[in-house]
mmCIF file with all atom_site columns, C-alpha atoms in Angstrom:
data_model
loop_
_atom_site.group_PDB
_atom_site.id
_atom_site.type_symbol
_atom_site.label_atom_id
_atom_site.label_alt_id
_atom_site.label_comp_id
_atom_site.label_asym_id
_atom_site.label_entity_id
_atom_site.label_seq_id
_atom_site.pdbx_PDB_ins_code
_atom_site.Cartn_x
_atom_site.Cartn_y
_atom_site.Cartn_z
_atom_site.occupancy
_atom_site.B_iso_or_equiv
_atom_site.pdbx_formal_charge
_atom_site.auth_seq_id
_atom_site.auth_comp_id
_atom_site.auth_asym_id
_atom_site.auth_atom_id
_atom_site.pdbx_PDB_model_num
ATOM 1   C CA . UNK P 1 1   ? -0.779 -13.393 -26.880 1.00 0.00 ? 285 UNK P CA 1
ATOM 2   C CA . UNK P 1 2   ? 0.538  -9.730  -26.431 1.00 0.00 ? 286 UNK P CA 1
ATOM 3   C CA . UNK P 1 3   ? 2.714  -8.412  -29.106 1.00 0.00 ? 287 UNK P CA 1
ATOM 4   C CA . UNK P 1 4   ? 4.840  -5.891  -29.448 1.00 0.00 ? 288 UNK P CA 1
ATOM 5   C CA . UNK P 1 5   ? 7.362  -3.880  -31.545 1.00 0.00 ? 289 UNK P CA 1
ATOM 6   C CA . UNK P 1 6   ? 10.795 -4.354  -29.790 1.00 0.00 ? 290 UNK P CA 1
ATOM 7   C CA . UNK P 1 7   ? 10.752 -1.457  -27.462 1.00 0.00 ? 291 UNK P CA 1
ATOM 8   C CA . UNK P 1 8   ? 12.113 -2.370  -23.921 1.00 0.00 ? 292 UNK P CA 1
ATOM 9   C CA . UNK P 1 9   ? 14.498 -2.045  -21.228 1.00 0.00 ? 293 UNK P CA 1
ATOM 10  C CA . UNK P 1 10  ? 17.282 -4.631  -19.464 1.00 0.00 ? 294 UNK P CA 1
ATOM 11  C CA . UNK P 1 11  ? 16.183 -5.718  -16.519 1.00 0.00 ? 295 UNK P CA 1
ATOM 12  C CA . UNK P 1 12  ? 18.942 -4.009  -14.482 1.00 0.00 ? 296 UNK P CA 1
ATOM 13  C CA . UNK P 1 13  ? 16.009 -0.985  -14.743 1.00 0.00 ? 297 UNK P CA 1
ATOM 14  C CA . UNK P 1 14  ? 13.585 -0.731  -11.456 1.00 0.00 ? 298 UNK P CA 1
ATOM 15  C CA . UNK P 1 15  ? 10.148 1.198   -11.778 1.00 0.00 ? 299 UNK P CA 1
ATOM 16  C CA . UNK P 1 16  ? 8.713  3.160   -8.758  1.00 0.00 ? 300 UNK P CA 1
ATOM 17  C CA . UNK P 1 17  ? 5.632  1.477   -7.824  1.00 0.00 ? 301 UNK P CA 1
ATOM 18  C CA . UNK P 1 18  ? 3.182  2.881   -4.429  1.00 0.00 ? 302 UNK P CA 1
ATOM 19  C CA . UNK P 1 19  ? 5.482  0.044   -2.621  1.00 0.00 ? 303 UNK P CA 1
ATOM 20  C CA . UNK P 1 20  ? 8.784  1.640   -3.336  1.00 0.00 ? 304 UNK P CA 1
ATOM 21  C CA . UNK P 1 21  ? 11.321 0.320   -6.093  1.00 0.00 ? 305 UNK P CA 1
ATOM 22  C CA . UNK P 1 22  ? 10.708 -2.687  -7.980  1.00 0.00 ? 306 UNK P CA 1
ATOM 23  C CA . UNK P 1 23  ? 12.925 -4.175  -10.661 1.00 0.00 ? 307 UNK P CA 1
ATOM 24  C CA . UNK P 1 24  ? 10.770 -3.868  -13.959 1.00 0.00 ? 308 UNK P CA 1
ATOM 25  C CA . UNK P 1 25  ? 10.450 -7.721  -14.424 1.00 0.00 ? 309 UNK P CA 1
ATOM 26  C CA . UNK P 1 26  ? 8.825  -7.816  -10.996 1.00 0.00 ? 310 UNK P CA 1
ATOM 27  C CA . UNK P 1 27  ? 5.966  -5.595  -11.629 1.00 0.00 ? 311 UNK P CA 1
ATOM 28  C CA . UNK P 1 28  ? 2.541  -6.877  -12.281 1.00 0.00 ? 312 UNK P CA 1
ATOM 29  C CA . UNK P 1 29  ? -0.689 -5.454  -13.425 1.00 0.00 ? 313 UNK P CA 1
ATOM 30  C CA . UNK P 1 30  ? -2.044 -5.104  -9.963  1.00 0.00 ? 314 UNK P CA 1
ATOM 31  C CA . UNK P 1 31  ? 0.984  -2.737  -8.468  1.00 0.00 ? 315 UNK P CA 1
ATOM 32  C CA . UNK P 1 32  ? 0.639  0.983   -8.826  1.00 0.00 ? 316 UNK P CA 1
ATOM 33  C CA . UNK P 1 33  ? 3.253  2.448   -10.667 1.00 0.00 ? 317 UNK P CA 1
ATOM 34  C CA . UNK P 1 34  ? 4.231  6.145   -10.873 1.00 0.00 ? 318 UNK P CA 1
ATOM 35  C CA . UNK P 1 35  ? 3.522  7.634   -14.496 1.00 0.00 ? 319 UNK P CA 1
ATOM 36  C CA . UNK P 1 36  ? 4.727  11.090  -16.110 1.00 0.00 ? 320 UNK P CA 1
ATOM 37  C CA . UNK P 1 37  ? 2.284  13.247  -17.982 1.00 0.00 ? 321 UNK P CA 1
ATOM 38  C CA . UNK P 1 38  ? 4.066  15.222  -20.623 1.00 0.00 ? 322 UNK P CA 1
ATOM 39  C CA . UNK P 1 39  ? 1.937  18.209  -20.455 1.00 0.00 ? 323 UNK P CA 1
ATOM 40  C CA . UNK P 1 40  ? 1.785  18.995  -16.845 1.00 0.00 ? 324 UNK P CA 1
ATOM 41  C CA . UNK P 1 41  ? 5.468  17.576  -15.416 1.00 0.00 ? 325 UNK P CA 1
ATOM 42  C CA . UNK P 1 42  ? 3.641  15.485  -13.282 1.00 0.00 ? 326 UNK P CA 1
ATOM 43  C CA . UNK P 1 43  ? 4.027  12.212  -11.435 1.00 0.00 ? 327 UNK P CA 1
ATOM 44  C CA . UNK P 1 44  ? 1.049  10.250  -10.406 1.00 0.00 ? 328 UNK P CA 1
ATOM 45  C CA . UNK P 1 45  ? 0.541  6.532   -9.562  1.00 0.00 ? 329 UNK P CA 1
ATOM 46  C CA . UNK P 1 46  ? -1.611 3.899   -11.698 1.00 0.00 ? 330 UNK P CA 1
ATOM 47  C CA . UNK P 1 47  ? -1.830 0.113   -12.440 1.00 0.00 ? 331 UNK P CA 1
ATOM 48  C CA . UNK P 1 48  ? -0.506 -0.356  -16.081 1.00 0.00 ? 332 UNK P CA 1
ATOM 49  C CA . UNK P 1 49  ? -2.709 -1.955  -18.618 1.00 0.00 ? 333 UNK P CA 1
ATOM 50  C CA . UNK P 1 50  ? 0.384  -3.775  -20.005 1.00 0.00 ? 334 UNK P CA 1
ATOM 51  C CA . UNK P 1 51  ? 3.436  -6.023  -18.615 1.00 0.00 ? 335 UNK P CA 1
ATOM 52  C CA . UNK P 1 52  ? 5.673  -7.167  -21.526 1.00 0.00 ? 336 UNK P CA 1
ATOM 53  C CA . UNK P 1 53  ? 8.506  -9.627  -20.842 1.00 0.00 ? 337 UNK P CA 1
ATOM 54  C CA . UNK P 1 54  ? 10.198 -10.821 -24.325 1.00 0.00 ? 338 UNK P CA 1
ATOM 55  C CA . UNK P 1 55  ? 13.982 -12.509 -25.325 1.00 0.00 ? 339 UNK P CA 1
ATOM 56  C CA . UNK P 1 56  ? 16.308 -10.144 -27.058 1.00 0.00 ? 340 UNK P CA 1
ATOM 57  C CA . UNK P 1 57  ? 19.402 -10.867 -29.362 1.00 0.00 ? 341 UNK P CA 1
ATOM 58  C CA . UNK P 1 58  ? 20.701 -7.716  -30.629 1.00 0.00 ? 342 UNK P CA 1
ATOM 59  C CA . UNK P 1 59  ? 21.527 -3.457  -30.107 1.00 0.00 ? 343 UNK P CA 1
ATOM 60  C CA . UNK P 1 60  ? 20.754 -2.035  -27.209 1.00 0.00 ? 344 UNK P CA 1
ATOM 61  C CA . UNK P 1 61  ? 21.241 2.190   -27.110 1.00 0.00 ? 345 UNK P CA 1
ATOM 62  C CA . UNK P 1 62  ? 22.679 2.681   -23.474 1.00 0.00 ? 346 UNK P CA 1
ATOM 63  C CA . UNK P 1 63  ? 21.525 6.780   -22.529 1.00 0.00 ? 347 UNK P CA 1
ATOM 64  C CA . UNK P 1 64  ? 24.097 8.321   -20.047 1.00 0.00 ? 348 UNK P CA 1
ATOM 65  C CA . UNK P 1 65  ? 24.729 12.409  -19.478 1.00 0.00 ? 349 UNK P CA 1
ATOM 66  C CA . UNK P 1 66  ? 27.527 14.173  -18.565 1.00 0.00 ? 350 UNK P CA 1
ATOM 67  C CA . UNK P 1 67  ? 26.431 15.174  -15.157 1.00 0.00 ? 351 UNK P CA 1
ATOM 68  C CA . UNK P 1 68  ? 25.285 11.456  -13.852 1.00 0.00 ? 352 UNK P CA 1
ATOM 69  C CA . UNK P 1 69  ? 21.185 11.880  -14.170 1.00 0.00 ? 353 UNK P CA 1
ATOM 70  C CA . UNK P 1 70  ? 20.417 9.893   -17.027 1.00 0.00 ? 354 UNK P CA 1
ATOM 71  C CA . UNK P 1 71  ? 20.834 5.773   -17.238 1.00 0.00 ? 355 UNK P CA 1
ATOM 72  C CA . UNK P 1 72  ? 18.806 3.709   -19.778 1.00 0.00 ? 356 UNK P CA 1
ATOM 73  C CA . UNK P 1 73  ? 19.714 0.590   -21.918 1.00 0.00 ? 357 UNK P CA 1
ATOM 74  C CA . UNK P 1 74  ? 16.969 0.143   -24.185 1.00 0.00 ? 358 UNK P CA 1
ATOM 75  C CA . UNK P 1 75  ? 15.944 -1.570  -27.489 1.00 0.00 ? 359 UNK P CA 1
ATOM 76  C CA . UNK P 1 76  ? 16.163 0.719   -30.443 1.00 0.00 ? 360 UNK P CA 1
ATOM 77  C CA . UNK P 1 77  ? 12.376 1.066   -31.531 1.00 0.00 ? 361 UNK P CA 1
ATOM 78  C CA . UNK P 1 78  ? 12.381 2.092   -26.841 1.00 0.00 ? 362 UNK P CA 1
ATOM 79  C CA . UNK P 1 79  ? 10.431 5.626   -27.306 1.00 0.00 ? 363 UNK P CA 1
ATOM 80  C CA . UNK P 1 80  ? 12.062 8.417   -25.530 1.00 0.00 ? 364 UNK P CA 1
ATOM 81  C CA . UNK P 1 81  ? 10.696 11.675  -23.751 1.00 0.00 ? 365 UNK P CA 1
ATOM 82  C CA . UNK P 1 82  ? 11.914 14.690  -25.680 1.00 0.00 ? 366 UNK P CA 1
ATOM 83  C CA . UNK P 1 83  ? 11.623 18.075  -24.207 1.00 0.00 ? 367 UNK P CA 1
ATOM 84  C CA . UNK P 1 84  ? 12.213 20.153  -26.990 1.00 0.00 ? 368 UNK P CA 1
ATOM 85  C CA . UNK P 1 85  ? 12.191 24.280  -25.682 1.00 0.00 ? 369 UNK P CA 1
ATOM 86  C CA . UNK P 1 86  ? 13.818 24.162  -22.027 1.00 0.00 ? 370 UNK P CA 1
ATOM 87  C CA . UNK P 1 87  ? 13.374 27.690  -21.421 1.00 0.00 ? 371 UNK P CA 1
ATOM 88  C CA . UNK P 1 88  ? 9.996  26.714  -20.770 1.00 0.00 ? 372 UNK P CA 1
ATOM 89  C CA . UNK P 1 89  ? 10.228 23.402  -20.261 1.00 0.00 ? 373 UNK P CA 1
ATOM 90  C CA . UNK P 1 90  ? 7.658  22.394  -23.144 1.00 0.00 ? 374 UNK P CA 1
ATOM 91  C CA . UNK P 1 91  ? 7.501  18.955  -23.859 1.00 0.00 ? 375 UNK P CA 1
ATOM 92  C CA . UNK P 1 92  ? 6.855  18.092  -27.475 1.00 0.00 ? 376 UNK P CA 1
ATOM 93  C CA . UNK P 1 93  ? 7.424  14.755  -28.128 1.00 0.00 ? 377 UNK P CA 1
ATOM 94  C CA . UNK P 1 94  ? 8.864  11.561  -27.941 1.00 0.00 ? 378 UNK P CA 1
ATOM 95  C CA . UNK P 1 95  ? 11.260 9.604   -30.715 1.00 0.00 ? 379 UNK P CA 1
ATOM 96  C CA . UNK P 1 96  ? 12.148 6.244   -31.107 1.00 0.00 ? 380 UNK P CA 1
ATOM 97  C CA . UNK P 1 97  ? 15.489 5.460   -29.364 1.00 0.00 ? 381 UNK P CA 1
ATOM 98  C CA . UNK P 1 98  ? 17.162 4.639   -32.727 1.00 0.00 ? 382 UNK P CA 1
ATOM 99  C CA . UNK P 1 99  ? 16.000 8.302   -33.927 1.00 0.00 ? 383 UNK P CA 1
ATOM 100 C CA . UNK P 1 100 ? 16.760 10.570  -30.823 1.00 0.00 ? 384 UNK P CA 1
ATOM 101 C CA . UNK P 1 101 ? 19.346 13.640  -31.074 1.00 0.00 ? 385 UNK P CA 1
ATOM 102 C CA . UNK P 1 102 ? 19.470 14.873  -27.927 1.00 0.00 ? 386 UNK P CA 1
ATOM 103 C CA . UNK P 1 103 ? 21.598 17.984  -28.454 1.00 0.00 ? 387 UNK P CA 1
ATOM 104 C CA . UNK P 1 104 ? 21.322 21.930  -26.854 1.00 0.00 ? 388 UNK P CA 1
ATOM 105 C CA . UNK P 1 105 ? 17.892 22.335  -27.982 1.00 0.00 ? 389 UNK P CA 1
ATOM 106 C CA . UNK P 1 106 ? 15.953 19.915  -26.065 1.00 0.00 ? 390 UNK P CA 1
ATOM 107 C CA . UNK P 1 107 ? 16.589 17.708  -23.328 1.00 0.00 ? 391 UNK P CA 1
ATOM 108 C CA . UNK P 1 108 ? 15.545 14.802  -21.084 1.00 0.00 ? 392 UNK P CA 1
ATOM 109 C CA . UNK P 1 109 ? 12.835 14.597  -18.329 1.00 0.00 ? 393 UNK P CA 1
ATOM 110 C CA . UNK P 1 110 ? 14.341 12.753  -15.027 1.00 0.00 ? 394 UNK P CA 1
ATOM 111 C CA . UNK P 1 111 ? 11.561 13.817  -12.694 1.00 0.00 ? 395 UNK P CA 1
ATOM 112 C CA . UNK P 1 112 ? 8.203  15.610  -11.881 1.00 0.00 ? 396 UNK P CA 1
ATOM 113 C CA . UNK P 1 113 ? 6.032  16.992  -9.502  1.00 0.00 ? 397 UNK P CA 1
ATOM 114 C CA . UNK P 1 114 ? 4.413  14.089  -7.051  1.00 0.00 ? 398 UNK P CA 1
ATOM 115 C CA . UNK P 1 115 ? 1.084  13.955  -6.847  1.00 0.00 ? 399 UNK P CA 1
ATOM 116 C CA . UNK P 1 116 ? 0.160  10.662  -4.398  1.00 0.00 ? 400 UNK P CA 1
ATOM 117 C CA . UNK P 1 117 ? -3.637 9.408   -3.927  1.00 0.00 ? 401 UNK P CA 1
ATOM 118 C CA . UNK P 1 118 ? -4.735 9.671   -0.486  1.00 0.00 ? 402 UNK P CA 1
ATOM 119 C CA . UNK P 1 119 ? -5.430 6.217   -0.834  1.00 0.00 ? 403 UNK P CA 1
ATOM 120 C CA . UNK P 1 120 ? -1.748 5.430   -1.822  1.00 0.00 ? 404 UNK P CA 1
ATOM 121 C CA . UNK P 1 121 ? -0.309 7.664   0.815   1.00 0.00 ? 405 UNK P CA 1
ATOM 122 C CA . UNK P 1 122 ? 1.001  5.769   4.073   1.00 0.00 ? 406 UNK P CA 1
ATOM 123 C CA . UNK P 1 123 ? 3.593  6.676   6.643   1.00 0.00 ? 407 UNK P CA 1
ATOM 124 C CA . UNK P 1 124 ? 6.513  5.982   4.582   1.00 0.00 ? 408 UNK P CA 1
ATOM 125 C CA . UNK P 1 125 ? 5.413  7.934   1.570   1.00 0.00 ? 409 UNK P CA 1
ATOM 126 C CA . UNK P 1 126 ? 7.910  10.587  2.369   1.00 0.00 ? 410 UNK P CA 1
ATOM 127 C CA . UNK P 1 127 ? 10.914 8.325   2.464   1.00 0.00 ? 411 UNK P CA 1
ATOM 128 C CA . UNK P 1 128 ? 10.108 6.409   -0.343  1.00 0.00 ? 412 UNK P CA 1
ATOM 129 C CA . UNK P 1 129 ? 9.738  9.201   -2.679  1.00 0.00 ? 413 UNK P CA 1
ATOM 130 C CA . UNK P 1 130 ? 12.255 11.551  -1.186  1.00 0.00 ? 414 UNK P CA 1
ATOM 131 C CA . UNK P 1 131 ? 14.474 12.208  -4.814  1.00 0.00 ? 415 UNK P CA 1
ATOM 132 C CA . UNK P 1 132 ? 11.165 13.323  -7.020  1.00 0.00 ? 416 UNK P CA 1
ATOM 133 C CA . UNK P 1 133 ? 11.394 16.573  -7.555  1.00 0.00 ? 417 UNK P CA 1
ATOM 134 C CA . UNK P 1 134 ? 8.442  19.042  -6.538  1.00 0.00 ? 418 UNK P CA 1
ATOM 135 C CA . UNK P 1 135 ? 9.247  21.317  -9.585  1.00 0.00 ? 419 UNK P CA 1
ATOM 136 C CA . UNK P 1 136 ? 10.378 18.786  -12.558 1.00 0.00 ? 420 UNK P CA 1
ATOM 137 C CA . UNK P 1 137 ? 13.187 18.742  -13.854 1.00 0.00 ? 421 UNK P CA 1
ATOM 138 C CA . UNK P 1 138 ? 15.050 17.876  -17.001 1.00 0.00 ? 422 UNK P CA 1
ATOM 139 C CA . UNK P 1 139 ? 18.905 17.516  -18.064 1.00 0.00 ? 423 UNK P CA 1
ATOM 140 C CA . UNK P 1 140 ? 19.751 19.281  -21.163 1.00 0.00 ? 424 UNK P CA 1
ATOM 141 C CA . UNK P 1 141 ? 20.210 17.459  -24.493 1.00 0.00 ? 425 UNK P CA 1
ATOM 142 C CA . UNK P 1 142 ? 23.960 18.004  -25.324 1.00 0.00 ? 426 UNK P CA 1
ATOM 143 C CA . UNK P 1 143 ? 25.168 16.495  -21.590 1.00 0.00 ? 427 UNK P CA 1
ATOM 144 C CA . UNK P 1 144 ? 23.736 12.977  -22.976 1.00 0.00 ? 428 UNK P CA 1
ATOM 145 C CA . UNK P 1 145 ? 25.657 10.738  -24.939 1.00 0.00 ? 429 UNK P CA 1
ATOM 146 C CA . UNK P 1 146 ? 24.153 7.617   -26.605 1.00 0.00 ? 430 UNK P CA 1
ATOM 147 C CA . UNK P 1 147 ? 26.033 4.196   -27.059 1.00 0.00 ? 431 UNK P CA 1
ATOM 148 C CA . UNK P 1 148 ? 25.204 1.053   -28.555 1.00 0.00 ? 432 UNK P CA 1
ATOM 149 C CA . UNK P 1 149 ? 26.380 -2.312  -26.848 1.00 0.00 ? 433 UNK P CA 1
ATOM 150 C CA . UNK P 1 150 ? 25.194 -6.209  -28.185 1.00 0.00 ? 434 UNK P CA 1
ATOM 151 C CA . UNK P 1 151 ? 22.877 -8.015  -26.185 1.00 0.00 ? 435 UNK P CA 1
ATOM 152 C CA . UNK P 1 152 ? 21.441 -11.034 -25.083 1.00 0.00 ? 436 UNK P CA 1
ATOM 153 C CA . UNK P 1 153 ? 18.828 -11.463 -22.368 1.00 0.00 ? 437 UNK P CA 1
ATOM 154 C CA . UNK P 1 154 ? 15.445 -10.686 -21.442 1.00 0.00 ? 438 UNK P CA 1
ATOM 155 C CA . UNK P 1 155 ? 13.936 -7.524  -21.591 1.00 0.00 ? 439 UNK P CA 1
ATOM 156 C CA . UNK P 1 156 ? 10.782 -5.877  -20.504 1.00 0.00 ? 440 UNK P CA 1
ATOM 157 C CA . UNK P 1 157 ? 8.918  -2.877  -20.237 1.00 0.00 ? 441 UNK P CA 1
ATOM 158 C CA . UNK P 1 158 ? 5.530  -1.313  -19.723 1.00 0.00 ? 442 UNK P CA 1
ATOM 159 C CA . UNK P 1 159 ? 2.366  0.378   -20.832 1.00 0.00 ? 443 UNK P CA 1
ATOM 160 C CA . UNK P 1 160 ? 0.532  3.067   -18.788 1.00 0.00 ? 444 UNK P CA 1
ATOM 161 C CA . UNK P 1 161 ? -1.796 5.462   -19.675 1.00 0.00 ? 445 UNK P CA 1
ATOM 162 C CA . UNK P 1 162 ? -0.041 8.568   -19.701 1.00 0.00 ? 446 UNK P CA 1
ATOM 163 C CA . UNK P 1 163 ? 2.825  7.063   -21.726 1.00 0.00 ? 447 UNK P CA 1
ATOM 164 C CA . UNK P 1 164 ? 5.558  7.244   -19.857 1.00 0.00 ? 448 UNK P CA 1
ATOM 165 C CA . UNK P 1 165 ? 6.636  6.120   -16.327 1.00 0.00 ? 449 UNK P CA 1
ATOM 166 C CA . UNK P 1 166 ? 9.970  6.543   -13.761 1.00 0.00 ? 450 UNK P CA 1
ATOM 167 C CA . UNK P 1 167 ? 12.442 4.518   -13.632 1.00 0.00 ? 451 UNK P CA 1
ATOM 168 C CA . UNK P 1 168 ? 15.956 3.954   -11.803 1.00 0.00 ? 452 UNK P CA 1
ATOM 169 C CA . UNK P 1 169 ? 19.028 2.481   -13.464 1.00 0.00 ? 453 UNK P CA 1
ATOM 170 C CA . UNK P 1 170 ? 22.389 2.103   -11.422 1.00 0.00 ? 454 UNK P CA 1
ATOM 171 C CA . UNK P 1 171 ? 20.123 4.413   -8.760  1.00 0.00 ? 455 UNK P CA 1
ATOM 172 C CA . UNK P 1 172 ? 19.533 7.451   -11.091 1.00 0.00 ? 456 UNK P CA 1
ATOM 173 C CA . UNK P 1 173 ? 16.055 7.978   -12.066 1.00 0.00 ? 457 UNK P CA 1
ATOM 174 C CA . UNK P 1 174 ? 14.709 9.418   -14.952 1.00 0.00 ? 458 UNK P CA 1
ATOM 175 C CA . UNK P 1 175 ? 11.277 9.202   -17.301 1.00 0.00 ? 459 UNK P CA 1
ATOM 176 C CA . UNK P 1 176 ? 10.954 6.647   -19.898 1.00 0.00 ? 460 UNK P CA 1
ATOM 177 C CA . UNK P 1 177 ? 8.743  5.787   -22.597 1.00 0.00 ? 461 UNK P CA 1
ATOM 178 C CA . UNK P 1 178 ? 5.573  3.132   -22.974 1.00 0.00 ? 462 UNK P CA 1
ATOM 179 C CA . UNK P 1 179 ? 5.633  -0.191  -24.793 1.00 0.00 ? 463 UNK P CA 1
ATOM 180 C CA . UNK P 1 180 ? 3.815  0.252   -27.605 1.00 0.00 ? 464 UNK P CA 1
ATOM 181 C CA . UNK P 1 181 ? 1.352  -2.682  -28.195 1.00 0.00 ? 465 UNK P CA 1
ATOM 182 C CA . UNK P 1 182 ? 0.565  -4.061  -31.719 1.00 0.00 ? 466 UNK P CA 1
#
């Protein structure tokens, strides 16, 4: 049996597979989902290795900015992307939700440049994928507020190679973290 340190989403959250969106407790190993690598800002489409679906009673940390780009509930042990020099848009790290600061020295990734297999690429590609952004882009620290709220439900998440992967809450899309497996 898989295990894992609590570190997931509510189901409300949708992940971008090569089909379009699909809510995060519908994905299965054999989709293609888009992933985020830190180091280059870009998006790129694999089959995760992991597809966690556990009960939660507890905190969730609910992520929201200022400006309407950023929408996660997660678990508190959830890692989250931390860009931590925006002038250059250096990504350094990510924190467990619990931990994060976001404040006006680092921010959050909510897209990245597409890059689509030709084998993934079919007539629709265009329209499915029409919000990524060709040049990144990231929403800075002190416009996001955290919150905690109880909760009670399912909740799932992922594992991909890069580490992180897009997602879409309340349709507003931004990068989140792996599922760390134990």
């Amino acid at each position: 049996m898989l295990s894992t340190v609590s570190e997931c989403m509510t189901p409300d959250h949708e992940v971008l597979t090569d089909d379009g969106w699909k809510a995060i407790g519908e994905v299965q190993l054999s989709d293609f989902v888009a992933q985020w690598t830190s180091a280059t800002g870009r998006l790129s489409f694999d089959r995760p290795s992991a597809v966690i679906c556990k009960d939660h009673v507890g905190k969730m940390l609910h992520f929201t900015s200022l400006d309407l780009r950023v929408d996660q509930m997660v678990t508190p042990m959830h890692r989250m992307p931390v860009v931590t020099r925006q002038v250059t848009h250096k990504f350094e790290d990510c924190a467990m939700a619990y931990m994060v600061n976001y404040n006006t020295f680092n921010g959050f990734p909510v897209a990245g440049r597409l890059i689509i297999p030709e084998e993934l690429m079919h007539e629709e590609a265009q329209l499915l994928y029409p919000h990524v952004n060709p040049h990144g882009s990231y929403v800075p620290g002190h416009l996001i507020k955290r919150t905690e709220e109880d909760y009670s439900g399912t909740v799932h998440c992922l594992t991909v190679k890069t580490g992180y992967f897009l997602v879409r809450r309340n349709n507003i899309v931004s990068i989140t973290g792996n599922c760390l497996r134990t």
